[in-house]
Coordinates of C-alpha atoms and ligand atoms in Angstrom, one line a residue:
M1 CA -26.9 -43.1 -15.4
S2 CA -30.4 -44.0 -13.6
H3 CA -31.3 -40.8 -11.8
Q4 CA -31.0 -42.2 -8.2
P5 CA -28.0 -43.8 -7.8
P6 CA -28.8 -47.8 -6.0
K7 CA -27.7 -48.2 -2.4
Y8 CA -25.5 -51.1 -1.5
Q9 CA -27.7 -54.2 -0.6
A10 CA -25.5 -57.3 0.4
I11 CA -27.9 -61.0 -0.8
T12 CA -26.2 -63.4 1.0
L13 CA -27.3 -67.1 2.2
R14 CA -29.4 -65.5 4.5
N15 CA -31.9 -63.5 2.5
F16 CA -31.3 -64.9 -1.3
R17 CA -34.4 -66.1 -1.2
K18 CA -36.5 -63.3 -0.7
N19 CA -34.8 -61.9 -4.3
A20 CA -37.0 -60.7 -6.5
L21 CA -35.0 -61.8 -9.5
I22 CA -33.7 -64.9 -7.7
Q23 CA -37.7 -65.9 -7.0
R24 CA -38.8 -65.3 -10.6
H25 CA -35.1 -66.7 -12.4
L26 CA -34.4 -69.4 -10.1
S27 CA -35.8 -73.0 -9.7
A28 CA -36.5 -74.1 -6.5
E29 CA -33.3 -76.5 -7.2
Q30 CA -31.0 -74.5 -7.7
M31 CA -32.0 -72.7 -5.0
H32 CA -31.1 -75.9 -3.2
A33 CA -28.1 -76.1 -4.9
I34 CA -26.9 -72.6 -3.9
E35 CA -27.9 -73.2 0.2
V36 CA -25.8 -76.4 0.0
V37 CA -22.9 -75.1 -1.9
G38 CA -23.0 -71.7 0.1
N39 CA -22.5 -73.6 3.0
V40 CA -19.3 -74.7 1.7
L41 CA -18.0 -72.0 -0.1
P42 CA -18.6 -68.1 0.6
F43 CA -22.4 -66.6 -1.4
K44 CA -22.4 -62.9 -1.3
V45 CA -23.7 -60.7 -4.2
N46 CA -25.3 -57.7 -4.4
N47 CA -28.1 -55.6 -6.2
Y48 CA -25.6 -54.1 -9.0
V49 CA -24.5 -57.3 -9.1
L50 CA -27.9 -58.7 -10.0
D51 CA -29.7 -55.5 -11.6
E52 CA -26.6 -54.6 -14.2
L53 CA -24.5 -57.4 -14.4
I54 CA -26.5 -60.7 -15.0
D55 CA -28.6 -61.5 -17.9
W56 CA -31.4 -63.5 -16.3
S57 CA -32.2 -65.0 -19.8
N58 CA -29.4 -66.8 -19.4
I59 CA -29.6 -68.6 -16.1
P60 CA -27.3 -71.1 -15.5
E61 CA -24.9 -70.1 -18.2
D62 CA -24.8 -66.5 -18.2
P63 CA -21.4 -66.2 -16.6
I64 CA -21.5 -63.5 -14.4
F65 CA -24.0 -65.7 -12.9
Q66 CA -21.9 -68.5 -12.9
L67 CA -19.1 -66.1 -11.5
T68 CA -20.7 -65.1 -8.2
F69 CA -23.5 -67.9 -7.1
P70 CA -22.9 -71.7 -6.0
Q71 CA -23.2 -74.1 -8.2
K72 CA -24.3 -77.9 -7.6
E73 CA -21.2 -79.3 -9.1
M74 CA -18.7 -76.9 -7.9
L75 CA -18.8 -79.8 -4.8
A76 CA -17.7 -83.7 -5.4
P77 CA -20.7 -85.3 -5.4
H78 CA -20.3 -86.8 -2.4
D79 CA -19.4 -83.8 -0.8
F80 CA -22.7 -82.4 -1.6
Y81 CA -24.4 -84.7 -0.1
L82 CA -22.9 -85.0 2.8
V83 CA -24.4 -81.3 3.4
E84 CA -27.4 -81.7 2.2
K85 CA -28.0 -85.1 4.5
A86 CA -26.7 -82.3 7.3
L87 CA -29.1 -79.4 6.3
A88 CA -31.7 -81.9 6.3
E89 CA -31.5 -83.3 10.0
N90 CA -31.5 -80.2 10.8
Q91 CA -28.0 -80.8 12.6
S92 CA -26.5 -78.5 15.2
K93 CA -24.3 -75.4 14.0
A94 CA -21.3 -77.6 15.5
E95 CA -22.2 -81.0 14.1
L96 CA -22.4 -79.1 10.4
T97 CA -19.8 -76.7 11.2
H98 CA -17.4 -80.2 11.5
T99 CA -18.8 -81.4 8.8
V100 CA -18.5 -78.4 6.5
N101 CA -14.7 -77.8 7.3
Q102 CA -13.8 -81.4 6.4
I103 CA -15.4 -81.0 3.5
R104 CA -13.5 -77.3 3.1
L105 CA -9.9 -79.0 4.2
G106 CA -10.2 -81.6 1.4
L107 CA -10.8 -78.5 -1.3
N108 CA -6.7 -76.9 -0.6
P109 CA -7.6 -73.9 1.4
H110 CA -4.0 -72.7 1.6
P111 CA -2.1 -73.6 -1.7
A112 CA 1.1 -72.3 -2.7
G113 CA 2.4 -72.7 0.9
Q114 CA 1.1 -69.0 1.6
M115 CA 1.2 -69.5 5.1
E116 CA 4.7 -71.7 5.7
H117 CA 7.1 -69.4 3.9
N118 CA 6.3 -65.3 2.3
V119 CA 5.1 -64.1 6.4
P120 CA 8.2 -62.1 7.3
L121 CA 9.8 -62.5 10.3
F122 CA 10.8 -58.3 11.4
Q123 CA 11.8 -57.6 14.7
N124 CA 11.0 -60.4 15.7
T125 CA 7.5 -60.2 15.3
R126 CA 6.0 -62.7 12.5
L127 CA 3.9 -59.9 10.1
Q128 CA 0.6 -61.5 9.9
G129 CA -0.3 -58.7 7.6
I130 CA 2.3 -59.0 5.0
Q131 CA 3.7 -61.3 2.4
H132 CA 6.7 -61.0 1.2
K133 CA 7.0 -63.6 -2.0
Y134 CA 9.3 -61.4 -4.5
R135 CA 11.6 -59.3 -3.9
E136 CA 10.4 -55.9 -5.1
T137 CA 6.7 -56.2 -3.8
V138 CA 5.3 -56.6 -0.3
L139 CA 1.4 -57.7 0.0
F140 CA -0.5 -56.2 2.6
F141 CA -3.4 -57.0 4.1
P142 CA -5.6 -54.3 6.2
K143 CA -7.2 -55.8 8.9
Q144 CA -11.1 -54.2 7.3
S145 CA -10.4 -55.8 3.9
Q146 CA -11.6 -59.2 4.5
T147 CA -14.3 -59.0 2.5
C148 CA -15.4 -57.9 -1.2
H149 CA -18.4 -56.0 -2.7
A150 CA -19.6 -59.9 -3.8
Y151 CA -17.8 -63.1 -3.9
C152 CA -16.3 -64.9 -6.6
T153 CA -17.2 -68.7 -6.6
F154 CA -13.5 -69.4 -7.8
C155 CA -11.6 -66.9 -5.6
F156 CA -8.6 -68.9 -3.2
R157 CA -8.7 -66.6 -1.0
W158 CA -12.3 -68.3 0.3
P159 CA -11.3 -69.4 3.5
Q160 CA -10.5 -66.2 4.9
F161 CA -14.0 -65.6 4.3
V162 CA -15.4 -68.3 5.9
G163 CA -13.6 -67.2 8.9
M164 CA -11.2 -70.6 9.1
E165 CA -9.5 -70.3 12.1
G166 CA -5.4 -70.0 11.7
L167 CA -6.3 -69.1 8.0
K168 CA -6.7 -65.5 8.9
F169 CA -4.0 -62.4 7.6
A170 CA -4.5 -59.2 8.6
M171 CA -2.5 -56.2 9.7
Q172 CA -4.3 -53.4 12.1
E173 CA -1.2 -51.4 11.7
T174 CA 1.3 -49.2 9.3
G175 CA 3.8 -48.2 11.5
L176 CA 5.6 -51.8 11.2
L177 CA 4.9 -51.1 7.7
V178 CA 6.6 -48.5 6.9
D179 CA 9.2 -50.0 9.0
Y180 CA 9.8 -52.8 7.0
L181 CA 9.8 -51.0 3.9
K182 CA 12.5 -49.1 5.0
A183 CA 14.4 -51.7 6.2
N184 CA 14.4 -53.2 2.9
P185 CA 15.4 -50.8 0.3
K186 CA 15.3 -53.6 -2.6
V187 CA 11.7 -53.2 -2.3
S188 CA 9.7 -50.3 -4.7
D189 CA 5.7 -51.7 -4.4
V190 CA 3.5 -52.8 -2.1
L191 CA 0.3 -53.9 -2.7
F192 CA -2.5 -53.2 -0.8
T193 CA -4.8 -56.8 -0.7
G194 CA -7.3 -58.4 0.8
G195 CA -9.8 -58.9 0.2
D196 CA -11.2 -55.7 -1.3
P197 CA -9.6 -53.0 -0.1
M198 CA -11.9 -50.6 -2.0
I199 CA -14.3 -51.9 0.8
M200 CA -12.4 -49.6 3.2
K201 CA -14.1 -46.5 4.1
A202 CA -12.0 -43.8 3.0
N203 CA -10.9 -42.4 6.1
R204 CA -9.7 -46.0 7.0
M205 CA -8.1 -46.0 3.9
E206 CA -6.7 -42.8 4.6
A207 CA -5.3 -43.9 7.4
Y208 CA -2.9 -46.2 6.0
L209 CA -1.8 -44.7 3.3
Q210 CA -0.9 -41.6 5.7
P211 CA 2.3 -43.0 7.7
L212 CA 3.0 -43.7 3.7
L213 CA 2.8 -40.0 2.8
E214 CA 4.6 -37.8 5.8
K215 CA 7.2 -39.0 4.8
R216 CA 8.2 -40.2 1.5
I217 CA 10.0 -43.5 1.6
P218 CA 12.8 -43.4 -0.9
N219 CA 12.7 -46.4 -2.3
L220 CA 9.3 -46.7 -2.7
I221 CA 7.6 -46.1 -6.2
N222 CA 4.7 -47.8 -6.7
I223 CA 1.5 -48.4 -4.1
R224 CA -0.7 -50.6 -5.6
I225 CA -4.4 -51.4 -4.8
G226 CA -5.6 -54.9 -6.2
S227 CA -9.3 -54.3 -6.3
K228 CA -12.5 -55.4 -8.1
M229 CA -15.0 -53.1 -6.8
L230 CA -15.2 -51.7 -10.7
G231 CA -16.9 -55.5 -11.1
Y232 CA -18.8 -55.2 -8.0
W233 CA -19.5 -52.3 -6.7
P234 CA -18.7 -49.1 -9.0
Y235 CA -21.1 -46.7 -7.1
K236 CA -18.1 -47.2 -4.2
L237 CA -16.6 -44.6 -6.5
I238 CA -20.0 -42.3 -7.7
S239 CA -22.6 -42.3 -5.1
D240 CA -21.5 -43.6 -2.1
P241 CA -21.1 -41.1 0.9
D242 CA -17.0 -41.4 0.4
A243 CA -16.6 -41.3 -3.0
D244 CA -15.2 -38.0 -3.3
D245 CA -13.0 -38.3 -0.9
M246 CA -11.7 -41.4 -1.7
L247 CA -10.6 -39.8 -5.1
R248 CA -9.1 -36.6 -3.3
L249 CA -7.0 -39.5 -1.6
F250 CA -6.4 -41.1 -5.2
E251 CA -5.3 -37.6 -5.9
R252 CA -3.1 -37.2 -3.0
V253 CA -0.9 -40.2 -3.6
V254 CA -0.5 -39.1 -6.8
K255 CA 0.5 -35.8 -5.7
H256 CA 3.0 -37.2 -3.3
G257 CA 5.4 -38.8 -6.0
Y258 CA 4.2 -42.2 -5.9
Q259 CA 2.7 -44.1 -8.6
L260 CA -0.8 -45.1 -8.3
S261 CA -1.6 -48.5 -9.6
F262 CA -5.0 -49.1 -9.8
M263 CA -5.0 -53.1 -10.4
A264 CA -8.5 -54.1 -11.7
H265 CA -9.7 -57.9 -11.6
F266 CA -12.2 -58.1 -14.1
N267 CA -13.0 -61.3 -15.4
H268 CA -15.4 -60.5 -18.5
G269 CA -16.0 -57.5 -20.7
R270 CA -19.6 -57.8 -19.6
E271 CA -18.0 -56.1 -16.2
L272 CA -16.9 -52.9 -18.6
Q273 CA -20.3 -52.5 -20.5
T274 CA -22.2 -50.3 -17.5
P275 CA -22.3 -46.6 -17.4
A276 CA -21.4 -46.7 -13.5
A277 CA -18.9 -49.1 -14.1
Q278 CA -16.7 -46.8 -17.2
E279 CA -18.1 -43.6 -14.7
A280 CA -15.8 -45.4 -11.9
I281 CA -13.7 -45.7 -14.2
R282 CA -12.5 -42.2 -15.7
R283 CA -12.9 -40.9 -12.1
I284 CA -10.2 -43.3 -11.3
R285 CA -8.3 -42.2 -14.4
N286 CA -8.9 -38.8 -13.8
T287 CA -6.8 -38.6 -10.5
G288 CA -3.6 -39.4 -11.9
A289 CA -4.0 -43.5 -11.2
V290 CA -3.4 -45.9 -13.7
I291 CA -5.8 -48.7 -14.0
R292 CA -4.7 -52.7 -14.8
T293 CA -6.3 -55.4 -15.0
Q294 CA -5.9 -59.4 -14.4
S295 CA -8.0 -62.2 -14.2
P296 CA -7.9 -65.7 -13.9
I297 CA -9.2 -67.8 -17.1
M298 CA -12.1 -70.1 -16.5
R299 CA -14.4 -73.1 -17.5
H300 CA -18.1 -71.7 -17.5
I301 CA -16.8 -68.2 -17.4
N302 CA -14.7 -67.0 -19.9
D303 CA -12.9 -69.5 -21.9
H304 CA -13.4 -68.6 -24.8
P305 CA -10.6 -66.1 -27.4
H306 CA -13.8 -63.9 -28.1
V307 CA -14.6 -62.8 -24.7
W308 CA -10.8 -61.9 -23.7
R309 CA -10.5 -60.2 -27.1
D310 CA -13.4 -58.2 -26.7
M311 CA -12.6 -58.1 -22.9
W312 CA -8.6 -56.5 -23.7
K313 CA -10.5 -54.5 -26.7
Q314 CA -12.3 -52.7 -24.3
Q315 CA -10.3 -52.1 -21.4
V316 CA -7.7 -50.7 -23.6
R317 CA -10.5 -48.1 -24.5
L318 CA -11.9 -47.0 -21.1
G319 CA -7.5 -46.5 -20.6
C320 CA -6.6 -49.4 -19.1
I321 CA -3.4 -51.7 -19.3
P322 CA -4.3 -55.0 -19.6
Y323 CA -1.7 -56.9 -17.3
Y324 CA -2.2 -60.2 -16.2
M325 CA -4.0 -63.9 -17.6
F326 CA -3.7 -66.1 -14.6
I327 CA -5.0 -70.2 -14.7
A328 CA -7.1 -70.8 -12.1
R329 CA -5.7 -71.6 -8.9
D330 CA -5.5 -75.4 -7.0
T331 CA -8.0 -74.4 -4.7
G332 CA -11.8 -74.4 -4.2
A333 CA -14.2 -75.7 -6.9
Q334 CA -11.1 -75.9 -8.9
S335 CA -12.5 -79.2 -10.7
Y336 CA -15.1 -76.8 -11.8
F337 CA -13.3 -74.2 -13.7
A338 CA -10.3 -76.0 -14.4
V339 CA -8.6 -75.4 -18.1
P340 CA -6.4 -77.7 -19.9
L341 CA -2.8 -75.8 -19.4
E342 CA -2.7 -76.0 -23.3
R343 CA -6.1 -75.3 -23.8
C344 CA -5.3 -71.7 -21.8
H345 CA -2.1 -71.0 -24.0
R346 CA -4.0 -71.5 -27.0
I347 CA -7.2 -69.0 -25.5
Y348 CA -4.3 -66.5 -24.6
R349 CA -2.8 -66.5 -28.4
E350 CA -5.6 -66.5 -30.2
A351 CA -6.9 -63.5 -28.5
Y352 CA -3.7 -61.8 -28.4
Q353 CA -3.4 -62.4 -32.2
Q354 CA -6.8 -60.5 -32.7
V355 CA -5.8 -56.9 -30.8
G356 CA -3.7 -54.0 -31.0
G357 CA 0.1 -53.8 -29.5
L358 CA -1.5 -51.3 -26.5
A359 CA -3.0 -54.3 -25.2
R360 CA -0.3 -56.8 -25.7
T361 CA 0.8 -55.9 -23.0
V362 CA -1.1 -58.8 -21.3
R363 CA 1.3 -61.9 -19.7
G364 CA -0.5 -65.4 -19.6
P365 CA -1.1 -67.4 -19.3
S366 CA 0.5 -67.5 -15.4
M367 CA 0.2 -69.9 -12.5
S368 CA 0.8 -68.4 -9.3
A369 CA 2.2 -71.5 -8.6
D370 CA 5.1 -72.1 -4.5
P371 CA 8.5 -71.4 -6.9
G372 CA 6.7 -68.2 -8.4
K373 CA 5.0 -67.4 -11.6
V374 CA 5.0 -69.4 -14.6
Q375 CA 4.2 -68.4 -17.6
I376 CA 3.4 -70.8 -20.4
L377 CA 5.0 -69.9 -23.7
G378 CA 3.4 -72.7 -25.8
T379 CA 4.2 -76.2 -26.8
V380 CA 7.6 -77.1 -28.9
N381 CA 8.6 -80.3 -30.5
V382 CA 12.8 -81.2 -29.5
G383 CA 14.1 -84.4 -31.1
G384 CA 10.3 -85.2 -32.5
E385 CA 9.2 -85.0 -28.6
K386 CA 6.4 -82.4 -27.4
L387 CA 7.3 -80.3 -24.9
F388 CA 5.6 -77.6 -22.7
N389 CA 8.1 -74.6 -22.9
L390 CA 7.4 -72.5 -19.9
R391 CA 9.4 -69.5 -18.3
F392 CA 9.4 -67.5 -14.7
I393 CA 7.4 -64.2 -15.1
Q394 CA 8.0 -63.7 -11.1
S395 CA 9.9 -65.9 -8.9
R396 CA 11.1 -66.4 -4.6
N397 CA 14.9 -66.7 -6.5
P398 CA 15.3 -63.7 -8.7
D399 CA 17.4 -65.5 -11.0
W400 CA 15.3 -67.9 -12.0
V401 CA 13.4 -65.0 -13.2
G402 CA 13.0 -65.4 -17.2
Q403 CA 14.7 -68.7 -18.0
P404 CA 12.8 -71.1 -20.2
F405 CA 12.4 -74.4 -19.3
F406 CA 10.6 -77.7 -20.7
A407 CA 8.4 -80.1 -19.3
R408 CA 6.6 -83.2 -20.5
Y409 CA 3.4 -82.4 -22.9
D410 CA 0.6 -83.6 -20.9
P411 CA -2.7 -82.6 -22.9
R412 CA -4.8 -83.2 -19.4
A413 CA -1.9 -80.9 -17.0
I414 CA -4.3 -78.2 -15.3
W415 CA -1.5 -77.4 -12.7
L416 CA 2.0 -76.9 -12.4
D417 CA 2.6 -80.1 -9.6
E418 CA 1.1 -82.6 -12.9
L419 CA 4.0 -81.6 -15.1
K420 CA 7.1 -83.6 -15.2
P421 CA 10.7 -82.1 -16.5
A422 CA 11.1 -82.9 -20.5
F423 CA 14.6 -84.9 -21.0
D424 CA 13.9 -87.5 -18.3
Q425 CA 15.3 -85.4 -15.9
P426 CA 14.8 -86.2 -12.1
N427 CA 14.0 -82.5 -11.4
F428 CA 13.0 -79.0 -12.3
F429 CA 16.1 -76.4 -11.8
F430 CA 14.2 -74.9 -9.0
E431 CA 13.0 -78.1 -7.3
E432 CA 15.3 -78.8 -4.4
P433 CA 16.4 -82.5 -4.3
V434 CA 15.3 -83.6 -0.6
E435 CA 18.5 -84.4 1.2
I436 CA 19.3 -87.2 2.6
S437 CA 19.8 -85.9 6.0
Q438 CA 16.3 -84.3 5.8
M439 CA 14.9 -87.8 4.8
N440 CA 16.3 -89.4 8.0
Ligands
LIG501 C1 1.3 -61.5 -8.0 C2 2.5 -61.1 -7.8 C3 2.8 -60.2 -7.0 C4 3.3 -59.2 -8.1 O1 3.6 -59.8 -9.0 P1 3.8 -58.3 -10.3 O2 5.0 -59.6 -11.1 O3 4.6 -57.6 -9.7 O4 2.7 -57.6 -10.4 C5 3.5 -59.8 -5.7 N1 3.7 -61.0 -5.6 C6 3.1 -62.1 -5.0 C7 2.6 -63.1 -4.4 C8 2.1 -62.6 -6.1 O5 1.6 -63.4 -6.5
LIG502 S1 -13.0 -60.4 -5.5 FE1 -10.6 -61.1 -5.2 S2 -11.0 -61.5 -3.1 FE2 -13.2 -61.7 -3.4 S3 -13.8 -63.0 -3.7 FE3 -13.4 -61.8 -5.4 S4 -11.8 -63.0 -6.9 FE4 -11.6 -63.0 -4.2

């Protein structure tokens, strides 16, 4: 590692043109595209990503560049044109915001019905910072973690980062969370999420965790932290001023008898190769926490079996447990990143075949859709008809979990809502037929 650990510097729409690496390696046209697309989708990167992750000799194909920099093709040509025009005409802030928000609303800013279905009502209060979709696991959105150390261009949380009104989840207090966990004895897991909770300072994180430590909640077994810090800013646990405090806090969580699971988001093996990432992984593991890994599969970033094989192998080598392969969600720049379901499965299987058993803990490819997490098990032939074989890994109805079901084969399908039930059934078993009374 370098002798002088770097200080975090954000690179955003406001200052990216001043960055030396960007000036040296990007054309005027590429910078223009960043400006245009970056007005619609969030853009933020940092000096670690630029200095240690991106291979600047391989622009624009470099996967980390694709992961963090807006690309022209992420917007439909007409949308791109509209924003380009608005910027060229020097429209007022209000006009530009109007144009941009129209486009954002066309990008399915709230997929999988999160707003409508998953925010619990508790003691007559809507718990805006909690989502409870699956019986065992509660998602908790601390108010201060609604951002990240850099933004992924495919992120389904993007509306939070661009401040679209009514789309923000956040919760100020853990008091209500604790009451909620106690009142729901089937809940065994709480997952701190965001944004990225590891954006918080250690004392902030401690304020959230303290109530869970003070009085052990008997039904709570696992405290999970979902984070991309290891990929985007590993110095958080090495040289940031609160690095040691955060590690001591992790130790305390473990000492209190909880399992601490660090759900690390990695999209490419490159993120595991830097000395800083490897050091941060060591430090987390030394606290007694376990690191599990997850990533969506996306065109331009990781849509090759060898990328997944190498990433999973490297994760196991570093003591991490591969956990989920997701399918890119139906939001934002999905058309840019989408990989057809059949191809997702082929990539998963080819990679899975090439790794040892300790990497085969990974489940996928899986779609987080409204009824639950749907895994593609492959294609099968039944009575001369080619079908997709699927099952729920996770579901809002626990009875559905693990049940295999079939859909008509469709080589172009990229999401659950494009699939049709097999055997000429009118609907899937998990789709409620619409009641006549509801239609009137
Ligand atoms: C994935 C997910 C979870 C966690 O599911 P596990 O299978 O337990 O990892 C919880 N809530 C929501 C909404 C999820 O999408
Ligand atoms: S780190 Fe996670 S929450 Fe943040 S932009 Fe990336 S995918 Fe989204």
